[in-house]
PDB file of C-alpha atoms in Angstrom:
ATOM      1  CA  MET A   1       8.642 -36.216   5.153  1.00 72.00           C
ATOM      2  CA  ARG A   2       6.827 -34.799   1.961  1.00 76.00           C
ATOM      3  CA  THR A   3       6.528 -31.723   3.820  1.00 85.00           C
ATOM      4  CA  LEU A   4      10.330 -31.718   4.442  1.00 89.00           C
ATOM      5  CA  PHE A   5      11.222 -32.177   0.724  1.00 89.00           C
ATOM      6  CA  ALA A   6       8.612 -29.479  -0.159  1.00 89.00           C
ATOM      7  CA  VAL A   7      10.722 -26.758   2.351  1.00 93.00           C
ATOM      8  CA  VAL A   8      14.185 -27.869   1.075  1.00 95.00           C
ATOM      9  CA  ASN A   9      12.794 -27.961  -2.480  1.00 93.00           C
ATOM     10  CA  ALA A  10      11.455 -24.017  -2.000  1.00 95.00           C
ATOM     11  CA  LEU A  11      14.875 -23.336  -0.172  1.00 97.00           C
ATOM     12  CA  LEU A  12      17.172 -24.702  -3.186  1.00 97.00           C
ATOM     13  CA  GLY A  13      14.860 -23.184  -5.958  1.00 96.00           C
ATOM     14  CA  LEU A  14      14.953 -19.693  -3.964  1.00 97.00           C
ATOM     15  CA  VAL A  15      18.655 -20.067  -3.878  1.00 97.00           C
ATOM     16  CA  LEU A  16      18.790 -20.598  -7.510  1.00 97.00           C
ATOM     17  CA  ALA A  17      16.634 -17.881  -8.326  1.00 97.00           C
ATOM     18  CA  LEU A  18      19.066 -15.605  -6.157  1.00 97.00           C
ATOM     19  CA  THR A  19      22.296 -16.749  -7.680  1.00 96.00           C
ATOM     20  CA  PRO A  20      22.400 -14.976 -11.058  1.00 95.00           C
ATOM     21  CA  PHE A  21      21.788 -11.903  -9.918  1.00 95.00           C
ATOM     22  CA  TRP A  22      22.411 -11.367  -6.134  1.00 95.00           C
ATOM     23  CA  LEU A  23      24.560 -14.396  -4.612  1.00 95.00           C
ATOM     24  CA  ALA A  24      27.278 -14.870  -7.851  1.00 94.00           C
ATOM     25  CA  PRO A  25      26.038 -12.466 -10.241  1.00 93.00           C
ATOM     26  CA  VAL A  26      26.597 -13.306 -14.113  1.00 93.00           C
ATOM     27  CA  CYS A  27      29.078 -10.861 -16.144  1.00 89.00           C
ATOM     28  CA  SER A  28      27.866  -6.778 -15.559  1.00 83.00           C
ATOM     29  CA  GLN A  29      29.781  -5.964 -18.742  1.00 79.00           C
ATOM     30  CA  MET A  30      28.027  -4.919 -21.660  1.00 81.00           C
ATOM     31  CA  ALA A  31      27.980  -6.398 -24.950  1.00 75.00           C
ATOM     32  CA  PRO A  32      30.158  -4.876 -28.118  1.00 75.00           C
ATOM     33  CA  HIS A  33      26.718  -4.005 -29.703  1.00 75.00           C
ATOM     34  CA  GLY A  34      25.995  -2.115 -26.132  1.00 78.00           C
ATOM     35  CA  GLY A  35      22.943  -4.479 -24.539  1.00 82.00           C
ATOM     36  CA  PRO A  36      23.319  -7.306 -22.104  1.00 88.00           C
ATOM     37  CA  MET A  37      25.461  -9.822 -23.041  1.00 90.00           C
ATOM     38  CA  LYS A  38      24.081 -13.484 -23.446  1.00 90.00           C
ATOM     39  CA  CYS A  39      24.852 -14.623 -19.941  1.00 93.00           C
ATOM     40  CA  TYR A  40      22.643 -11.860 -18.721  1.00 94.00           C
ATOM     41  CA  TYR A  41      19.803 -13.629 -20.586  1.00 94.00           C
ATOM     42  CA  SER A  42      20.923 -16.881 -19.243  1.00 95.00           C
ATOM     43  CA  GLY A  43      21.097 -15.363 -15.578  1.00 95.00           C
ATOM     44  CA  LEU A  44      17.054 -14.795 -16.451  1.00 95.00           C
ATOM     45  CA  PHE A  45      16.314 -17.980 -17.521  1.00 96.00           C
ATOM     46  CA  ILE A  46      17.948 -19.542 -14.216  1.00 97.00           C
ATOM     47  CA  ALA A  47      16.161 -16.948 -11.858  1.00 97.00           C
ATOM     48  CA  GLY A  48      12.790 -17.803 -13.825  1.00 97.00           C
ATOM     49  CA  MET A  49      13.424 -21.524 -13.676  1.00 97.00           C
ATOM     50  CA  GLY A  50      13.965 -21.056  -9.592  1.00 97.00           C
ATOM     51  CA  ALA A  51      11.039 -19.087  -9.352  1.00 97.00           C
ATOM     52  CA  VAL A  52       9.045 -22.055 -11.047  1.00 97.00           C
ATOM     53  CA  VAL A  53      10.713 -24.469  -8.436  1.00 96.00           C
ATOM     54  CA  VAL A  54       9.765 -21.934  -5.543  1.00 96.00           C
ATOM     55  CA  VAL A  55       6.051 -21.614  -6.653  1.00 95.00           C
ATOM     56  CA  LEU A  56       5.557 -25.269  -7.655  1.00 93.00           C
ATOM     57  CA  ALA A  57       7.209 -26.283  -3.836  1.00 92.00           C
ATOM     58  CA  LEU A  58       5.036 -23.812  -1.803  1.00 92.00           C
ATOM     59  CA  PHE A  59       1.850 -25.544  -3.882  1.00 88.00           C
ATOM     60  CA  ALA A  60       2.996 -28.739  -2.720  1.00 86.00           C
ATOM     61  CA  LEU A  61       3.376 -27.567   0.606  1.00 86.00           C
ATOM     62  CA  LEU A  62      -0.202 -25.917   0.394  1.00 86.00           C
ATOM     63  CA  ARG A  63      -1.827 -29.158  -0.512  1.00 79.00           C
ATOM     64  CA  ARG A  64       0.511 -31.218   1.755  1.00 64.00           C
ATOM     65  CA  GLY A  65       2.150 -32.802  -0.556  1.00 52.00           C
ATOM     66  CA  ARG A  66      -0.788 -35.143  -1.344  1.00 62.00           C
ATOM     67  CA  GLY A  67      -1.588 -36.611  -4.748  1.00 70.00           C
ATOM     68  CA  TRP A  68      -0.301 -36.602  -8.453  1.00 79.00           C
ATOM     69  CA  PHE A  69       0.348 -32.672  -7.500  1.00 81.00           C
ATOM     70  CA  ALA A  70       3.609 -33.415  -5.331  1.00 82.00           C
ATOM     71  CA  VAL A  71       4.794 -35.899  -7.963  1.00 86.00           C
ATOM     72  CA  LEU A  72       4.181 -33.345 -11.079  1.00 88.00           C
ATOM     73  CA  ALA A  73       5.933 -30.924  -8.975  1.00 88.00           C
ATOM     74  CA  SER A  74       8.969 -33.021  -8.323  1.00 91.00           C
ATOM     75  CA  LEU A  75       9.083 -33.895 -11.998  1.00 94.00           C
ATOM     76  CA  VAL A  76       8.621 -29.934 -12.977  1.00 95.00           C
ATOM     77  CA  ALA A  77      11.448 -29.233 -10.781  1.00 95.00           C
ATOM     78  CA  VAL A  78      13.480 -31.808 -12.194  1.00 96.00           C
ATOM     79  CA  ALA A  79      13.052 -30.488 -15.936  1.00 97.00           C
ATOM     80  CA  ALA A  80      13.664 -27.025 -14.651  1.00 96.00           C
ATOM     81  CA  ALA A  81      16.858 -27.758 -12.932  1.00 96.00           C
ATOM     82  CA  VAL A  82      18.178 -29.881 -15.688  1.00 97.00           C
ATOM     83  CA  ALA A  83      17.484 -26.995 -17.716  1.00 96.00           C
ATOM     84  CA  CYS A  84      19.274 -24.560 -15.837  1.00 95.00           C
ATOM     85  CA  LEU A  85      22.313 -26.814 -16.972  1.00 95.00           C
ATOM     86  CA  LEU A  86      21.666 -27.123 -20.670  1.00 95.00           C
ATOM     87  CA  VAL A  87      20.165 -23.830 -21.783  1.00 94.00           C
ATOM     88  CA  PRO A  88      23.587 -21.675 -20.565  1.00 92.00           C
ATOM     89  CA  ASN A  89      25.673 -24.214 -21.668  1.00 90.00           C
ATOM     90  CA  GLY A  90      23.747 -24.039 -25.654  1.00 89.00           C
ATOM     91  CA  VAL A  91      22.876 -27.869 -25.342  1.00 92.00           C
ATOM     92  CA  ILE A  92      19.461 -26.542 -25.651  1.00 92.00           C
ATOM     93  CA  PRO A  93      19.157 -23.411 -27.610  1.00 90.00           C
ATOM     94  CA  LEU A  94      17.282 -20.773 -26.542  1.00 86.00           C
ATOM     95  CA  ARG A  95      16.855 -17.210 -28.277  1.00 88.00           C
ATOM     96  CA  GLY A  96      14.499 -14.565 -29.120  1.00 84.00           C
ATOM     97  CA  ALA A  97      14.654 -10.817 -31.485  1.00 83.00           C
ATOM     98  CA  GLY A  98      17.942  -9.927 -30.275  1.00 81.00           C
ATOM     99  CA  TRP A  99      18.873 -12.085 -27.569  1.00 87.00           C
ATOM    100  CA  VAL A 100      20.064 -15.706 -27.151  1.00 88.00           C
ATOM    101  CA  CYS A 101      21.015 -17.428 -23.374  1.00 91.00           C
ATOM    102  CA  GLY A 102      24.747 -18.401 -23.658  1.00 90.00           C
ATOM    103  CA  LEU A 103      27.529 -18.283 -21.471  1.00 92.00           C
ATOM    104  CA  CYS A 104      30.615 -15.805 -22.212  1.00 89.00           C
ATOM    105  CA  GLY A 105      33.810 -17.480 -24.231  1.00 88.00           C
ATOM    106  CA  ASP A 106      36.348 -16.363 -21.930  1.00 87.00           C
ATOM    107  CA  PRO A 107      36.676 -19.183 -18.664  1.00 90.00           C
ATOM    108  CA  THR A 108      37.626 -16.016 -16.268  1.00 91.00           C
ATOM    109  CA  HIS A 109      34.318 -14.095 -16.780  1.00 90.00           C
ATOM    110  CA  ALA A 110      32.216 -14.485 -13.603  1.00 91.00           C
ATOM    111  CA  CYS A 111      29.576 -16.261 -15.609  1.00 92.00           C
ATOM    112  CA  ARG A 112      31.681 -19.280 -16.201  1.00 92.00           C
ATOM    113  CA  ALA A 113      33.816 -18.949 -13.178  1.00 94.00           C
ATOM    114  CA  VAL A 114      31.222 -18.371 -10.490  1.00 94.00           C
ATOM    115  CA  THR A 115      27.963 -18.396 -11.681  1.00 95.00           C
ATOM    116  CA  MET A 116      27.728 -21.964 -13.404  1.00 96.00           C
ATOM    117  CA  PRO A 117      29.704 -23.794 -10.721  1.00 96.00           C
ATOM    118  CA  LEU A 118      27.389 -23.053  -8.234  1.00 97.00           C
ATOM    119  CA  VAL A 119      24.243 -23.328 -10.296  1.00 97.00           C
ATOM    120  CA  ARG A 120      25.510 -26.696 -10.945  1.00 96.00           C
ATOM    121  CA  LYS A 121      25.329 -27.763  -7.163  1.00 97.00           C
ATOM    122  CA  ILE A 122      22.288 -26.245  -6.907  1.00 97.00           C
ATOM    123  CA  ALA A 123      20.464 -27.808  -9.650  1.00 97.00           C
ATOM    124  CA  ALA A 124      22.563 -31.417  -8.703  1.00 97.00           C
ATOM    125  CA  ALA A 125      20.718 -31.046  -5.232  1.00 97.00           C
ATOM    126  CA  ILE A 126      17.364 -30.090  -6.619  1.00 97.00           C
ATOM    127  CA  VAL A 127      17.602 -33.384  -9.140  1.00 97.00           C
ATOM    128  CA  ALA A 128      18.543 -35.761  -6.281  1.00 97.00           C
ATOM    129  CA  LEU A 129      16.126 -34.276  -3.399  1.00 96.00           C
ATOM    130  CA  ASN A 130      13.271 -34.583  -6.390  1.00 94.00           C
ATOM    131  CA  VAL A 131      14.910 -38.031  -7.489  1.00 95.00           C
ATOM    132  CA  VAL A 132      14.612 -39.469  -3.732  1.00 94.00           C
ATOM    133  CA  SER A 133      11.182 -37.848  -3.043  1.00 90.00           C
ATOM    134  CA  LEU A 134       9.525 -39.287  -6.277  1.00 91.00           C
ATOM    135  CA  ILE A 135      10.858 -42.817  -5.199  1.00 92.00           C
ATOM    136  CA  LEU A 136       9.946 -42.800  -1.815  1.00 89.00           C
ATOM    137  CA  SER A 137       6.204 -41.587  -3.228  1.00 85.00           C
ATOM    138  CA  PHE A 138       6.141 -44.467  -5.525  1.00 86.00           C
ATOM    139  CA  VAL A 139       7.801 -46.968  -2.712  1.00 88.00           C
ATOM    140  CA  ARG A 140       5.624 -46.106  -0.282  1.00 81.00           C
ATOM    141  CA  GLY A 141       2.222 -45.407  -2.731  1.00 72.00           C
ATOM    142  CA  GLY A 142       1.269 -42.140  -1.563  1.00 55.00           C
ATOM    143  CA  ARG A 143       0.782 -40.332  -4.537  1.00 51.00           C
TER     144      ARG A 143
END
């Protein structure tokens, strides 16, 4: 059962990582200052969090989901999925030198109309899968 959870988690993480630039691309227009728009940086963040979910799921698969590593992998996957919802929407501000994560102000832009609805569904599936995995892990005592 843990192997199944790890495989599904890896697949969902892969889909999350591919969403902002391949499956449902963010806006391709340039910002007025000539650089990428802030939804581009949100896409990078989402792709990175998807990669984290994939890597941890693969480590859990290699360890066959035994021990506290599987629990830690599930907790990190939940945190990464929740961060994919909060950072692009500005609840958790993330910015650096000359860049900021966020979404476009126009609701018709691709980042708001296409990318984020798909990211929300994938992130919700990752959270639900890992919460069920954690509950089963604690109920069965296999952590």
